[in-house]
PDB file of C-alpha atoms in Angstrom:
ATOM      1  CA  UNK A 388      20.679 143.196  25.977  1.00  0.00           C
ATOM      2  CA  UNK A 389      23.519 143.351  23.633  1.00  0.00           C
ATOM      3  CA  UNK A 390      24.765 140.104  21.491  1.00  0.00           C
ATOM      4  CA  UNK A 391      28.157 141.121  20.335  1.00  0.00           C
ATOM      5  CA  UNK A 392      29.404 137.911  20.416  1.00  0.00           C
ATOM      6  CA  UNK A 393      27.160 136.325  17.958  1.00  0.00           C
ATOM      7  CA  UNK A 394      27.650 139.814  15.497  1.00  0.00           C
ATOM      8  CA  UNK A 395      30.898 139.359  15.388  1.00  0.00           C
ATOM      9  CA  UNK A 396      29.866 135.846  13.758  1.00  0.00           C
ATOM     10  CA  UNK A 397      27.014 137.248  11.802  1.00  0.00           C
ATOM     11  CA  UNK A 398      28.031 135.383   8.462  1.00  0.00           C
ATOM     12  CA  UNK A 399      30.247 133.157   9.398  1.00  0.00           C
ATOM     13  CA  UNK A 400      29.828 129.037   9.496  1.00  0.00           C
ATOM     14  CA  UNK A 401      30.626 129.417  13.493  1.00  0.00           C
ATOM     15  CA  UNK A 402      27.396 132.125  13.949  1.00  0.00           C
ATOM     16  CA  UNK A 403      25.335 129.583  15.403  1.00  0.00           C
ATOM     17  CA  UNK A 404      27.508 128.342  18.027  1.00  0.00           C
ATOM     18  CA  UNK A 405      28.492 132.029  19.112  1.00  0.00           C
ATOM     19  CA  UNK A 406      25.166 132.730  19.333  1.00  0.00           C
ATOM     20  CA  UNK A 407      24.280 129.859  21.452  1.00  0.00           C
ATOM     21  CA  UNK A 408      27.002 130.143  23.954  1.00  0.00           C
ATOM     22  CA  UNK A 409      26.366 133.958  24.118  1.00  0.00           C
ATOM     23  CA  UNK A 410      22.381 133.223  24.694  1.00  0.00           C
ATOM     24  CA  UNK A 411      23.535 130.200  27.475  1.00  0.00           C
ATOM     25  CA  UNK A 412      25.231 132.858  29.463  1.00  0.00           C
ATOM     26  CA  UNK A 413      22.008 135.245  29.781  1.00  0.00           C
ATOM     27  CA  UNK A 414      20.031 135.370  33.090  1.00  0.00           C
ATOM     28  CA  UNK A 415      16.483 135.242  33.998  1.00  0.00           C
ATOM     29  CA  UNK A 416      17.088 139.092  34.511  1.00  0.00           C
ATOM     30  CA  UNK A 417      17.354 139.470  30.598  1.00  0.00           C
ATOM     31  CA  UNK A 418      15.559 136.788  29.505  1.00  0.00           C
ATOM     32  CA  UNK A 419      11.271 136.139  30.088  1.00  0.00           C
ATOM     33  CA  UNK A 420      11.514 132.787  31.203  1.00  0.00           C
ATOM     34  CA  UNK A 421       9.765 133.807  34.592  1.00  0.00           C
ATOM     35  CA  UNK A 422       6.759 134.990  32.331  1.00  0.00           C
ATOM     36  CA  UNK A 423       7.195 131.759  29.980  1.00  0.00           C
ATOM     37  CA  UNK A 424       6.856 129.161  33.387  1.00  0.00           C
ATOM     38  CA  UNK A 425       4.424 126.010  33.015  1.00  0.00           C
ATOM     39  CA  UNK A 426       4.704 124.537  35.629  1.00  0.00           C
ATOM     40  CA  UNK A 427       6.470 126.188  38.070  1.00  0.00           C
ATOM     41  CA  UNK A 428       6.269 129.472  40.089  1.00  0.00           C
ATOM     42  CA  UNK A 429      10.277 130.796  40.129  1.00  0.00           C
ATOM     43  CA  UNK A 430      12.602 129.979  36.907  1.00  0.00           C
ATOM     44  CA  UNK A 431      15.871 129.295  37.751  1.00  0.00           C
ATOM     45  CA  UNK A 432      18.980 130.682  36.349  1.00  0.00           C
ATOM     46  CA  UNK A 433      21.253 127.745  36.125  1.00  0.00           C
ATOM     47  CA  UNK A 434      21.437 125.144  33.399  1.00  0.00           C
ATOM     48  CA  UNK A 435      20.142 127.713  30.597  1.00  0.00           C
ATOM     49  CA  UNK A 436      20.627 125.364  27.275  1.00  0.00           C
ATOM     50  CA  UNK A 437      19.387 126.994  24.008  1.00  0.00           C
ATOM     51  CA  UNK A 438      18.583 125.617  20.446  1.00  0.00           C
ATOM     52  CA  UNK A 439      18.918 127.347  17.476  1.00  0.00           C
ATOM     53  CA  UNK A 440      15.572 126.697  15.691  1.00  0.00           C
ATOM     54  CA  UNK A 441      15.466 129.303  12.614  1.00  0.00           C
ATOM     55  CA  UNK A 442      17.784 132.277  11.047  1.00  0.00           C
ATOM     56  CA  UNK A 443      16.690 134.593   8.969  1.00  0.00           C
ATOM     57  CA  UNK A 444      17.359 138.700   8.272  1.00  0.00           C
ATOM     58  CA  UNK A 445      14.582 140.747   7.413  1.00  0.00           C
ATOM     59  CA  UNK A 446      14.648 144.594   7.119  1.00  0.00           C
ATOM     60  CA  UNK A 447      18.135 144.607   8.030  1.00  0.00           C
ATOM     61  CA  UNK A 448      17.642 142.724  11.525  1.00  0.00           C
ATOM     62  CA  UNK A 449      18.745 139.073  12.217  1.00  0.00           C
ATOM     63  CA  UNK A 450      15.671 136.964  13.566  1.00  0.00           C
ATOM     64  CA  UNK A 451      16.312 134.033  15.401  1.00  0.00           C
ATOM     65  CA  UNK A 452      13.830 131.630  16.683  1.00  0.00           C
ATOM     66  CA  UNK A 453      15.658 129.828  19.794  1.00  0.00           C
ATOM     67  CA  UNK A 454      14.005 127.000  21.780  1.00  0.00           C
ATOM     68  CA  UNK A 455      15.368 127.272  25.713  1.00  0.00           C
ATOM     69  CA  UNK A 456      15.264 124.704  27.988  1.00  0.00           C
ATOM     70  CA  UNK A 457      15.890 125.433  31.826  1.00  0.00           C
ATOM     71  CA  UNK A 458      14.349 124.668  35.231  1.00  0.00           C
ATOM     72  CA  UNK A 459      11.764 126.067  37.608  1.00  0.00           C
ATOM     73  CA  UNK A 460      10.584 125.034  41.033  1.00  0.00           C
ATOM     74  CA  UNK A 461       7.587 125.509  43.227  1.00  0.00           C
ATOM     75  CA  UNK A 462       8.381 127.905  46.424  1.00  0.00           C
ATOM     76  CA  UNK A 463       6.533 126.363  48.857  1.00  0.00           C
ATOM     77  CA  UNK A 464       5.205 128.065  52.133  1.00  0.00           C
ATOM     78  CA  UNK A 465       8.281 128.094  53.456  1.00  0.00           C
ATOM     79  CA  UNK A 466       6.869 125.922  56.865  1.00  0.00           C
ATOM     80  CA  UNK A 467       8.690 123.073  58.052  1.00  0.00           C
ATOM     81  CA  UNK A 468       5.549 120.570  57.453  1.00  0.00           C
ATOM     82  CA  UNK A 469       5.022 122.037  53.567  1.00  0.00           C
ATOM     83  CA  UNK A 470       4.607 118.958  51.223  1.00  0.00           C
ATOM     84  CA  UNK A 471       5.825 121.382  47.999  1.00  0.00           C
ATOM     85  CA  UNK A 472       8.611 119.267  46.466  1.00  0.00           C
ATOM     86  CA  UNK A 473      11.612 122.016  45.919  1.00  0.00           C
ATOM     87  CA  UNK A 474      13.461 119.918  43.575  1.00  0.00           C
ATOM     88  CA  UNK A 475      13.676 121.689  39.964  1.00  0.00           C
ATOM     89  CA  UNK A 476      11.947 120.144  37.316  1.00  0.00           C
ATOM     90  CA  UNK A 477      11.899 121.077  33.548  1.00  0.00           C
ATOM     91  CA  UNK A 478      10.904 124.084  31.185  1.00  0.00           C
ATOM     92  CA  UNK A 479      10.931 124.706  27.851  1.00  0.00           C
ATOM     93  CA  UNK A 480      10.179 127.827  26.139  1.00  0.00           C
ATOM     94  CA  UNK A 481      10.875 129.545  22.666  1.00  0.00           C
ATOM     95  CA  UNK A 482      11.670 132.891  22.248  1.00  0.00           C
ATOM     96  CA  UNK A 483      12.528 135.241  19.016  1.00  0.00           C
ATOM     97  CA  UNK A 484      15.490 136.947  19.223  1.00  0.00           C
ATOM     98  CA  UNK A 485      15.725 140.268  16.994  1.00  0.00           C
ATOM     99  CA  UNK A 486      19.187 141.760  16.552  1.00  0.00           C
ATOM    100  CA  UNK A 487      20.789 144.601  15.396  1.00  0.00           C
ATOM    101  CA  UNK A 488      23.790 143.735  13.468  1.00  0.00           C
ATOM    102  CA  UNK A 489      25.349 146.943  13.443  1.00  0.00           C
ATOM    103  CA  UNK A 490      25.353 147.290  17.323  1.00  0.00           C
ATOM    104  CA  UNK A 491      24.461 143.985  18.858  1.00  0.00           C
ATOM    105  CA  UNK A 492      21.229 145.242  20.340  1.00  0.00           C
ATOM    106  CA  UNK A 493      18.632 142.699  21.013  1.00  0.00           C
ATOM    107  CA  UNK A 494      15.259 142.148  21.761  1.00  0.00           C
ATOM    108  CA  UNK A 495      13.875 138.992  23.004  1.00  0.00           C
ATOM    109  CA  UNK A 496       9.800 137.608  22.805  1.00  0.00           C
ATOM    110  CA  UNK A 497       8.127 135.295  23.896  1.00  0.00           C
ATOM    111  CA  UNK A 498       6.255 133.241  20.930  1.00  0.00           C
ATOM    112  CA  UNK A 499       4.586 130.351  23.461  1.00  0.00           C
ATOM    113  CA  UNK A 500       3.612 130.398  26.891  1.00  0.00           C
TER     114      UNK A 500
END
């Protein structure tokens, strides 16, 4: 995934916000959330809020430690009698984010779950 967005910002007062919003508009596609689940069985990809934990460079990478909150749901068997609930419920998950501030580049782990 690339973060250009929040690059751009790299030393600025405003990085943090840039780097939220950018973060907000990521899917489950580039993002482990599926693999970070709790309680659930699918993660959604709606309502994706992020928290900017820690920032710190190290070896000329930014490191960011984000806390995500978002939703997953139970699938059911799909019958018409299934007791499942489908209604989403909540997950939280943190994640380190290592960036390359020359092109944006990022990596994203997993740290709980």
């Amino acid at each position: 995934m690339r973060l250009t967005k929040a690059v751009a910002a790299w030393g600025t007062p405003e990085f943090r916000e840039v780097l939220k919003a950018e973060i907000e508009h990521l899917g489950i596609a580039e993002l482990p959330l599926q693999q970070a689940l709790c309680s659930g069985h699918r993660a959604l990809d709606s309502d994706l809020q992020a928290m900017i934990n820690a920032v710190d460079e190290s070896d000329g990478v930014i490191v960011v430690r984000v806390g995500l909150f978002y939703s997953g749901m139970d699938g059911g068997s799909c019958c018409a009698d299934d007791p499942s609930p489908i209604d989403p419920h909540p997950e939280y998950c943190e994640l380190q984010f290592s960036i390359d501030p020359a092109s944006g580049d990022a990596v994203a782990s997993l740290l709980n779950g």
